[in-house]
Amino acid sequence: MTKVGTKNNKRRKVITPVLLALLIMMYMATPSYAYTFDPNNPKYNDPLTVSVYISSSVPISDDVVSVYDNWDYMSEIQTYRSYDLDYAEAYFTYSSVDSGPYASCGSSGLDWKQITIRPKWKTLSTTLRQETIAHEMGHAWGLGHVVDNAIMREYGFMNNAYPWFDDENGIRELY
Ligand SMILES: [Zn+2]
Protein backbone atom coordinates (compact mmCIF):
# COMPACT_ATOMS: atom_id res chain seq x y z
CA MET A 1 0.00 0.00 0.00
CA THR A 2 2.79 2.39 0.90
CA LYS A 3 4.53 1.65 -2.38
CA VAL A 4 1.46 2.56 -4.45
CA GLY A 5 1.04 5.80 -2.52
CA THR A 6 4.62 6.81 -3.23
CA LYS A 7 4.17 6.11 -6.94
CA ASN A 8 1.07 8.30 -7.13
CA ASN A 9 2.84 11.11 -5.34
CA LYS A 10 5.72 10.92 -7.79
CA ARG A 11 3.35 11.04 -10.76
CA ARG A 12 1.56 14.05 -9.33
CA LYS A 13 4.86 15.88 -8.96
CA VAL A 14 5.63 15.31 -12.64
CA ILE A 15 2.17 16.30 -13.89
CA THR A 16 1.96 19.58 -12.00
CA PRO A 17 4.83 21.35 -13.84
CA VAL A 18 3.51 20.07 -17.19
CA LEU A 19 0.03 21.46 -16.42
CA LEU A 20 1.54 24.74 -15.32
CA ALA A 21 3.55 25.00 -18.54
CA LEU A 22 0.41 24.26 -20.59
CA LEU A 23 -1.58 26.92 -18.72
CA ILE A 24 1.19 29.47 -19.30
CA MET A 25 1.31 28.59 -23.02
CA MET A 26 -2.49 28.91 -23.29
CA TYR A 27 -2.36 32.27 -21.50
CA MET A 28 0.36 33.59 -23.82
CA ALA A 29 -1.50 32.40 -26.94
CA THR A 30 -4.74 34.12 -25.90
CA PRO A 31 -5.13 37.53 -27.55
CA SER A 32 -5.47 40.22 -24.90
CA TYR A 33 -8.06 42.97 -25.03
CA ALA A 34 -6.15 45.37 -22.91
CA TYR A 35 -6.71 48.64 -24.73
CA THR A 36 -7.67 51.60 -22.61
CA PHE A 37 -8.91 55.10 -23.38
CA ASP A 38 -6.96 58.23 -22.56
CA PRO A 39 -8.97 60.48 -20.23
CA ASN A 40 -6.80 63.42 -21.31
CA ASN A 41 -7.39 62.89 -25.02
CA PRO A 42 -11.03 62.51 -26.03
CA LYS A 43 -11.77 60.94 -29.40
CA TYR A 44 -12.05 63.10 -32.51
CA ASN A 45 -15.44 64.31 -33.65
CA ASP A 46 -14.68 63.48 -37.26
CA PRO A 47 -11.99 60.77 -37.40
CA LEU A 48 -11.92 60.64 -41.21
CA THR A 49 -10.58 64.18 -41.73
CA VAL A 50 -7.98 64.79 -39.03
CA SER A 51 -5.49 67.52 -40.03
CA VAL A 52 -1.89 67.07 -38.91
CA TYR A 53 0.43 70.06 -38.65
CA ILE A 54 4.16 69.58 -38.06
CA SER A 55 5.94 72.62 -36.64
CA SER A 56 9.18 73.67 -38.35
CA SER A 57 10.77 73.49 -34.87
CA VAL A 58 10.55 69.67 -34.90
CA PRO A 59 14.00 68.10 -35.46
CA ILE A 60 14.47 65.01 -37.65
CA SER A 61 10.96 65.72 -38.90
CA ASP A 62 11.32 63.00 -41.55
CA ASP A 63 10.60 60.49 -38.77
CA VAL A 64 7.38 62.32 -37.92
CA VAL A 65 6.28 62.69 -41.54
CA SER A 66 6.89 59.02 -42.30
CA VAL A 67 4.80 57.56 -39.43
CA TYR A 68 2.14 59.92 -38.08
CA ASP A 69 -0.22 58.28 -40.56
CA ASN A 70 0.75 54.67 -39.72
CA TRP A 71 -2.76 54.24 -38.31
CA ASP A 72 -4.50 55.35 -41.49
CA TYR A 73 -4.72 51.87 -43.04
CA MET A 74 -7.67 51.38 -40.68
CA SER A 75 -10.94 52.31 -42.38
CA GLU A 76 -12.25 54.04 -39.23
CA ILE A 77 -9.67 56.86 -39.22
CA GLN A 78 -7.77 59.09 -41.66
CA THR A 79 -5.27 61.93 -41.32
CA TYR A 80 -4.29 64.67 -43.76
CA ARG A 81 -1.15 66.77 -43.64
CA SER A 82 -1.96 70.43 -43.15
CA TYR A 83 0.38 73.38 -43.57
CA ASP A 84 -2.05 75.78 -41.92
CA LEU A 85 -1.87 75.87 -38.12
CA ASP A 86 -5.43 77.19 -37.96
CA TYR A 87 -6.69 73.83 -39.22
CA ALA A 88 -4.42 71.66 -37.07
CA GLU A 89 -6.15 68.91 -35.13
CA ALA A 90 -2.91 67.10 -34.30
CA TYR A 91 -0.12 69.59 -33.77
CA PHE A 92 3.45 68.24 -33.56
CA THR A 93 5.85 70.60 -31.86
CA TYR A 94 9.23 70.54 -30.11
CA SER A 95 10.29 71.58 -26.63
CA SER A 96 13.97 72.16 -25.86
CA VAL A 97 13.28 71.49 -22.16
CA ASP A 98 15.12 68.25 -21.54
CA SER A 99 12.89 66.67 -18.90
CA GLY A 100 9.92 64.35 -18.95
CA PRO A 101 9.23 61.58 -21.47
CA TYR A 102 10.49 61.35 -25.05
CA ALA A 103 7.22 62.93 -26.14
CA SER A 104 3.73 63.51 -24.82
CA CYS A 105 0.25 64.27 -26.07
CA GLY A 106 -2.28 66.58 -24.52
CA SER A 107 -5.48 68.18 -25.64
CA SER A 108 -7.38 71.38 -25.15
CA GLY A 109 -10.57 70.35 -26.86
CA LEU A 110 -11.89 67.43 -28.85
CA ASP A 111 -10.19 68.41 -32.09
CA TRP A 112 -6.97 69.99 -30.84
CA LYS A 113 -4.25 67.56 -29.71
CA GLN A 114 -0.73 68.81 -29.12
CA ILE A 115 2.13 66.34 -29.38
CA THR A 116 5.31 67.67 -27.82
CA ILE A 117 8.63 66.08 -28.74
CA ARG A 118 11.55 66.44 -26.31
CA PRO A 119 15.36 66.46 -26.78
CA LYS A 120 16.03 62.88 -25.64
CA TRP A 121 13.76 61.64 -28.45
CA LYS A 122 16.61 62.59 -30.79
CA THR A 123 18.91 60.08 -29.07
CA LEU A 124 16.67 57.10 -29.97
CA SER A 125 17.21 54.90 -33.02
CA THR A 126 15.15 55.71 -36.12
CA THR A 127 12.74 52.81 -35.41
CA LEU A 128 12.22 53.89 -31.81
CA ARG A 129 11.76 57.54 -32.80
CA GLN A 130 9.11 56.40 -35.25
CA GLU A 131 7.47 54.11 -32.69
CA THR A 132 7.31 57.05 -30.28
CA ILE A 133 5.52 59.20 -32.88
CA ALA A 134 3.06 56.41 -33.70
CA HIS A 135 2.45 55.94 -29.94
CA GLU A 136 1.74 59.65 -29.42
CA MET A 137 -0.59 59.64 -32.41
CA GLY A 138 -2.39 56.77 -30.66
CA HIS A 139 -2.97 59.12 -27.72
CA ALA A 140 -4.26 61.77 -30.13
CA TRP A 141 -6.79 59.21 -31.39
CA GLY A 142 -7.86 58.72 -27.77
CA LEU A 143 -6.05 55.57 -26.71
CA GLY A 144 -4.51 55.17 -23.27
CA HIS A 145 -1.65 53.01 -22.01
CA VAL A 146 -1.49 49.23 -21.76
CA VAL A 147 1.01 46.93 -20.06
CA ASP A 148 2.55 45.32 -23.15
CA ASN A 149 2.11 43.81 -26.64
CA ALA A 150 0.82 47.02 -28.18
CA ILE A 151 2.19 50.24 -29.57
CA MET A 152 0.35 51.91 -26.65
CA ARG A 153 2.48 50.09 -24.04
CA GLU A 154 3.41 52.40 -21.21
CA TYR A 155 7.01 51.29 -20.69
CA GLY A 156 9.64 50.11 -23.13
CA PHE A 157 9.33 49.62 -26.86
CA MET A 158 7.95 47.06 -29.29
CA ASN A 159 10.68 47.94 -31.85
CA ASN A 160 7.87 48.49 -34.36
CA ALA A 161 6.10 51.65 -35.50
CA TYR A 162 2.78 50.11 -36.58
CA PRO A 163 -0.33 49.46 -34.47
CA TRP A 164 -0.73 45.98 -33.01
CA PHE A 165 -3.87 43.86 -32.70
CA ASP A 166 -4.81 45.42 -29.38
CA ASP A 167 -4.29 48.97 -30.70
CA GLU A 168 -6.58 48.20 -33.65
CA ASN A 169 -9.27 46.86 -31.32
CA GLY A 170 -9.08 50.07 -29.29
CA ILE A 171 -9.58 52.22 -32.41
CA ARG A 172 -12.54 50.06 -33.50
CA GLU A 173 -14.09 50.45 -30.06
CA LEU A 174 -13.65 54.24 -30.17
CA TYR A 175 -14.76 54.94 -33.77
ZN1 LIG B 1 2.06 57.36 -23.87
PDB file of C-alpha atoms and ligand atoms in Angstrom:
ATOM      1  CA  MET A   1       0.000   0.000   0.000  1.00  0.00           C
ATOM      2  CA  THR A   2       2.788   2.385   0.897  1.00  0.00           C
ATOM      3  CA  LYS A   3       4.534   1.650  -2.384  1.00  0.00           C
ATOM      4  CA  VAL A   4       1.457   2.563  -4.446  1.00  0.00           C
ATOM      5  CA  GLY A   5       1.041   5.802  -2.520  1.00  0.00           C
ATOM      6  CA  THR A   6       4.617   6.810  -3.233  1.00  0.00           C
ATOM      7  CA  LYS A   7       4.168   6.106  -6.943  1.00  0.00           C
ATOM      8  CA  ASN A   8       1.071   8.304  -7.125  1.00  0.00           C
ATOM      9  CA  ASN A   9       2.843  11.107  -5.341  1.00  0.00           C
ATOM     10  CA  LYS A  10       5.719  10.916  -7.794  1.00  0.00           C
ATOM     11  CA  ARG A  11       3.353  11.038 -10.764  1.00  0.00           C
ATOM     12  CA  ARG A  12       1.561  14.053  -9.334  1.00  0.00           C
ATOM     13  CA  LYS A  13       4.859  15.883  -8.964  1.00  0.00           C
ATOM     14  CA  VAL A  14       5.628  15.314 -12.644  1.00  0.00           C
ATOM     15  CA  ILE A  15       2.171  16.300 -13.891  1.00  0.00           C
ATOM     16  CA  THR A  16       1.958  19.578 -11.999  1.00  0.00           C
ATOM     17  CA  PRO A  17       4.835  21.354 -13.844  1.00  0.00           C
ATOM     18  CA  VAL A  18       3.508  20.068 -17.192  1.00  0.00           C
ATOM     19  CA  LEU A  19       0.025  21.456 -16.419  1.00  0.00           C
ATOM     20  CA  LEU A  20       1.541  24.741 -15.325  1.00  0.00           C
ATOM     21  CA  ALA A  21       3.547  25.001 -18.540  1.00  0.00           C
ATOM     22  CA  LEU A  22       0.408  24.255 -20.589  1.00  0.00           C
ATOM     23  CA  LEU A  23      -1.578  26.917 -18.719  1.00  0.00           C
ATOM     24  CA  ILE A  24       1.186  29.471 -19.301  1.00  0.00           C
ATOM     25  CA  MET A  25       1.310  28.594 -23.018  1.00  0.00           C
ATOM     26  CA  MET A  26      -2.495  28.915 -23.290  1.00  0.00           C
ATOM     27  CA  TYR A  27      -2.365  32.272 -21.496  1.00  0.00           C
ATOM     28  CA  MET A  28       0.358  33.586 -23.821  1.00  0.00           C
ATOM     29  CA  ALA A  29      -1.497  32.400 -26.940  1.00  0.00           C
ATOM     30  CA  THR A  30      -4.743  34.120 -25.901  1.00  0.00           C
ATOM     31  CA  PRO A  31      -5.126  37.533 -27.547  1.00  0.00           C
ATOM     32  CA  SER A  32      -5.472  40.216 -24.904  1.00  0.00           C
ATOM     33  CA  TYR A  33      -8.060  42.973 -25.034  1.00  0.00           C
ATOM     34  CA  ALA A  34      -6.146  45.366 -22.908  1.00  0.00           C
ATOM     35  CA  TYR A  35      -6.705  48.641 -24.731  1.00  0.00           C
ATOM     36  CA  THR A  36      -7.671  51.600 -22.610  1.00  0.00           C
ATOM     37  CA  PHE A  37      -8.906  55.097 -23.377  1.00  0.00           C
ATOM     38  CA  ASP A  38      -6.963  58.231 -22.559  1.00  0.00           C
ATOM     39  CA  PRO A  39      -8.972  60.483 -20.235  1.00  0.00           C
ATOM     40  CA  ASN A  40      -6.796  63.422 -21.308  1.00  0.00           C
ATOM     41  CA  ASN A  41      -7.389  62.885 -25.025  1.00  0.00           C
ATOM     42  CA  PRO A  42     -11.030  62.514 -26.030  1.00  0.00           C
ATOM     43  CA  LYS A  43     -11.775  60.944 -29.400  1.00  0.00           C
ATOM     44  CA  TYR A  44     -12.053  63.101 -32.508  1.00  0.00           C
ATOM     45  CA  ASN A  45     -15.438  64.306 -33.650  1.00  0.00           C
ATOM     46  CA  ASP A  46     -14.682  63.480 -37.264  1.00  0.00           C
ATOM     47  CA  PRO A  47     -11.993  60.769 -37.396  1.00  0.00           C
ATOM     48  CA  LEU A  48     -11.917  60.640 -41.205  1.00  0.00           C
ATOM     49  CA  THR A  49     -10.584  64.181 -41.733  1.00  0.00           C
ATOM     50  CA  VAL A  50      -7.978  64.792 -39.034  1.00  0.00           C
ATOM     51  CA  SER A  51      -5.492  67.518 -40.032  1.00  0.00           C
ATOM     52  CA  VAL A  52      -1.894  67.072 -38.906  1.00  0.00           C
ATOM     53  CA  TYR A  53       0.429  70.062 -38.650  1.00  0.00           C
ATOM     54  CA  ILE A  54       4.163  69.579 -38.058  1.00  0.00           C
ATOM     55  CA  SER A  55       5.941  72.619 -36.642  1.00  0.00           C
ATOM     56  CA  SER A  56       9.183  73.671 -38.346  1.00  0.00           C
ATOM     57  CA  SER A  57      10.772  73.494 -34.872  1.00  0.00           C
ATOM     58  CA  VAL A  58      10.548  69.669 -34.900  1.00  0.00           C
ATOM     59  CA  PRO A  59      14.001  68.100 -35.459  1.00  0.00           C
ATOM     60  CA  ILE A  60      14.474  65.006 -37.645  1.00  0.00           C
ATOM     61  CA  SER A  61      10.955  65.720 -38.898  1.00  0.00           C
ATOM     62  CA  ASP A  62      11.316  62.999 -41.555  1.00  0.00           C
ATOM     63  CA  ASP A  63      10.599  60.489 -38.772  1.00  0.00           C
ATOM     64  CA  VAL A  64       7.378  62.324 -37.915  1.00  0.00           C
ATOM     65  CA  VAL A  65       6.280  62.690 -41.542  1.00  0.00           C
ATOM     66  CA  SER A  66       6.889  59.019 -42.298  1.00  0.00           C
ATOM     67  CA  VAL A  67       4.802  57.564 -39.429  1.00  0.00           C
ATOM     68  CA  TYR A  68       2.141  59.919 -38.078  1.00  0.00           C
ATOM     69  CA  ASP A  69      -0.224  58.281 -40.565  1.00  0.00           C
ATOM     70  CA  ASN A  70       0.746  54.671 -39.720  1.00  0.00           C
ATOM     71  CA  TRP A  71      -2.760  54.238 -38.306  1.00  0.00           C
ATOM     72  CA  ASP A  72      -4.496  55.354 -41.485  1.00  0.00           C
ATOM     73  CA  TYR A  73      -4.722  51.872 -43.039  1.00  0.00           C
ATOM     74  CA  MET A  74      -7.673  51.381 -40.679  1.00  0.00           C
ATOM     75  CA  SER A  75     -10.936  52.314 -42.377  1.00  0.00           C
ATOM     76  CA  GLU A  76     -12.251  54.040 -39.228  1.00  0.00           C
ATOM     77  CA  ILE A  77      -9.675  56.856 -39.224  1.00  0.00           C
ATOM     78  CA  GLN A  78      -7.765  59.092 -41.659  1.00  0.00           C
ATOM     79  CA  THR A  79      -5.266  61.929 -41.319  1.00  0.00           C
ATOM     80  CA  TYR A  80      -4.291  64.674 -43.760  1.00  0.00           C
ATOM     81  CA  ARG A  81      -1.149  66.767 -43.642  1.00  0.00           C
ATOM     82  CA  SER A  82      -1.961  70.429 -43.155  1.00  0.00           C
ATOM     83  CA  TYR A  83       0.384  73.382 -43.566  1.00  0.00           C
ATOM     84  CA  ASP A  84      -2.046  75.776 -41.921  1.00  0.00           C
ATOM     85  CA  LEU A  85      -1.872  75.868 -38.116  1.00  0.00           C
ATOM     86  CA  ASP A  86      -5.434  77.188 -37.962  1.00  0.00           C
ATOM     87  CA  TYR A  87      -6.688  73.829 -39.216  1.00  0.00           C
ATOM     88  CA  ALA A  88      -4.419  71.659 -37.066  1.00  0.00           C
ATOM     89  CA  GLU A  89      -6.154  68.909 -35.135  1.00  0.00           C
ATOM     90  CA  ALA A  90      -2.908  67.102 -34.302  1.00  0.00           C
ATOM     91  CA  TYR A  91      -0.123  69.594 -33.766  1.00  0.00           C
ATOM     92  CA  PHE A  92       3.451  68.238 -33.563  1.00  0.00           C
ATOM     93  CA  THR A  93       5.847  70.600 -31.858  1.00  0.00           C
ATOM     94  CA  TYR A  94       9.235  70.544 -30.112  1.00  0.00           C
ATOM     95  CA  SER A  95      10.290  71.576 -26.630  1.00  0.00           C
ATOM     96  CA  SER A  96      13.967  72.156 -25.857  1.00  0.00           C
ATOM     97  CA  VAL A  97      13.276  71.491 -22.156  1.00  0.00           C
ATOM     98  CA  ASP A  98      15.117  68.249 -21.539  1.00  0.00           C
ATOM     99  CA  SER A  99      12.893  66.669 -18.896  1.00  0.00           C
ATOM    100  CA  GLY A 100       9.916  64.349 -18.953  1.00  0.00           C
ATOM    101  CA  PRO A 101       9.234  61.582 -21.470  1.00  0.00           C
ATOM    102  CA  TYR A 102      10.492  61.352 -25.054  1.00  0.00           C
ATOM    103  CA  ALA A 103       7.222  62.928 -26.139  1.00  0.00           C
ATOM    104  CA  SER A 104       3.729  63.506 -24.816  1.00  0.00           C
ATOM    105  CA  CYS A 105       0.252  64.267 -26.070  1.00  0.00           C
ATOM    106  CA  GLY A 106      -2.279  66.581 -24.515  1.00  0.00           C
ATOM    107  CA  SER A 107      -5.483  68.176 -25.639  1.00  0.00           C
ATOM    108  CA  SER A 108      -7.380  71.379 -25.154  1.00  0.00           C
ATOM    109  CA  GLY A 109     -10.566  70.351 -26.863  1.00  0.00           C
ATOM    110  CA  LEU A 110     -11.885  67.433 -28.849  1.00  0.00           C
ATOM    111  CA  ASP A 111     -10.189  68.413 -32.089  1.00  0.00           C
ATOM    112  CA  TRP A 112      -6.969  69.993 -30.838  1.00  0.00           C
ATOM    113  CA  LYS A 113      -4.253  67.561 -29.713  1.00  0.00           C
ATOM    114  CA  GLN A 114      -0.725  68.809 -29.120  1.00  0.00           C
ATOM    115  CA  ILE A 115       2.131  66.338 -29.381  1.00  0.00           C
ATOM    116  CA  THR A 116       5.308  67.669 -27.818  1.00  0.00           C
ATOM    117  CA  ILE A 117       8.626  66.075 -28.740  1.00  0.00           C
ATOM    118  CA  ARG A 118      11.553  66.441 -26.308  1.00  0.00           C
ATOM    119  CA  PRO A 119      15.365  66.465 -26.776  1.00  0.00           C
ATOM    120  CA  LYS A 120      16.028  62.884 -25.638  1.00  0.00           C
ATOM    121  CA  TRP A 121      13.761  61.639 -28.445  1.00  0.00           C
ATOM    122  CA  LYS A 122      16.612  62.594 -30.792  1.00  0.00           C
ATOM    123  CA  THR A 123      18.912  60.085 -29.066  1.00  0.00           C
ATOM    124  CA  LEU A 124      16.673  57.105 -29.972  1.00  0.00           C
ATOM    125  CA  SER A 125      17.212  54.902 -33.023  1.00  0.00           C
ATOM    126  CA  THR A 126      15.151  55.707 -36.121  1.00  0.00           C
ATOM    127  CA  THR A 127      12.743  52.814 -35.405  1.00  0.00           C
ATOM    128  CA  LEU A 128      12.222  53.891 -31.806  1.00  0.00           C
ATOM    129  CA  ARG A 129      11.764  57.539 -32.797  1.00  0.00           C
ATOM    130  CA  GLN A 130       9.112  56.402 -35.247  1.00  0.00           C
ATOM    131  CA  GLU A 131       7.470  54.111 -32.687  1.00  0.00           C
ATOM    132  CA  THR A 132       7.310  57.053 -30.278  1.00  0.00           C
ATOM    133  CA  ILE A 133       5.523  59.199 -32.879  1.00  0.00           C
ATOM    134  CA  ALA A 134       3.055  56.409 -33.696  1.00  0.00           C
ATOM    135  CA  HIS A 135       2.451  55.941 -29.939  1.00  0.00           C
ATOM    136  CA  GLU A 136       1.739  59.650 -29.424  1.00  0.00           C
ATOM    137  CA  MET A 137      -0.591  59.642 -32.406  1.00  0.00           C
ATOM    138  CA  GLY A 138      -2.386  56.766 -30.663  1.00  0.00           C
ATOM    139  CA  HIS A 139      -2.970  59.116 -27.718  1.00  0.00           C
ATOM    140  CA  ALA A 140      -4.262  61.766 -30.126  1.00  0.00           C
ATOM    141  CA  TRP A 141      -6.793  59.208 -31.388  1.00  0.00           C
ATOM    142  CA  GLY A 142      -7.859  58.724 -27.774  1.00  0.00           C
ATOM    143  CA  LEU A 143      -6.052  55.566 -26.714  1.00  0.00           C
ATOM    144  CA  GLY A 144      -4.508  55.173 -23.269  1.00  0.00           C
ATOM    145  CA  HIS A 145      -1.647  53.011 -22.014  1.00  0.00           C
ATOM    146  CA  VAL A 146      -1.486  49.226 -21.760  1.00  0.00           C
ATOM    147  CA  VAL A 147       1.006  46.926 -20.061  1.00  0.00           C
ATOM    148  CA  ASP A 148       2.550  45.315 -23.146  1.00  0.00           C
ATOM    149  CA  ASN A 149       2.110  43.810 -26.637  1.00  0.00           C
ATOM    150  CA  ALA A 150       0.824  47.020 -28.175  1.00  0.00           C
ATOM    151  CA  ILE A 151       2.187  50.244 -29.569  1.00  0.00           C
ATOM    152  CA  MET A 152       0.354  51.906 -26.654  1.00  0.00           C
ATOM    153  CA  ARG A 153       2.477  50.090 -24.045  1.00  0.00           C
ATOM    154  CA  GLU A 154       3.406  52.395 -21.211  1.00  0.00           C
ATOM    155  CA  TYR A 155       7.009  51.286 -20.690  1.00  0.00           C
ATOM    156  CA  GLY A 156       9.645  50.111 -23.131  1.00  0.00           C
ATOM    157  CA  PHE A 157       9.334  49.623 -26.861  1.00  0.00           C
ATOM    158  CA  MET A 158       7.946  47.058 -29.292  1.00  0.00           C
ATOM    159  CA  ASN A 159      10.677  47.938 -31.845  1.00  0.00           C
ATOM    160  CA  ASN A 160       7.871  48.491 -34.355  1.00  0.00           C
ATOM    161  CA  ALA A 161       6.103  51.645 -35.500  1.00  0.00           C
ATOM    162  CA  TYR A 162       2.785  50.108 -36.577  1.00  0.00           C
ATOM    163  CA  PRO A 163      -0.326  49.462 -34.475  1.00  0.00           C
ATOM    164  CA  TRP A 164      -0.735  45.979 -33.010  1.00  0.00           C
ATOM    165  CA  PHE A 165      -3.866  43.863 -32.701  1.00  0.00           C
ATOM    166  CA  ASP A 166      -4.810  45.424 -29.381  1.00  0.00           C
ATOM    167  CA  ASP A 167      -4.287  48.966 -30.704  1.00  0.00           C
ATOM    168  CA  GLU A 168      -6.580  48.200 -33.652  1.00  0.00           C
ATOM    169  CA  ASN A 169      -9.270  46.862 -31.317  1.00  0.00           C
ATOM    170  CA  GLY A 170      -9.078  50.068 -29.286  1.00  0.00           C
ATOM    171  CA  ILE A 171      -9.583  52.216 -32.407  1.00  0.00           C
ATOM    172  CA  ARG A 172     -12.540  50.063 -33.499  1.00  0.00           C
ATOM    173  CA  GLU A 173     -14.093  50.448 -30.061  1.00  0.00           C
ATOM    174  CA  LEU A 174     -13.654  54.243 -30.168  1.00  0.00           C
ATOM    175  CA  TYR A 175     -14.762  54.938 -33.769  1.00  0.00           C
TER     176      TYR A 175
HETATM  177 ZN    ZN B   1       2.055  57.362 -23.865  1.00  0.00          ZN
END
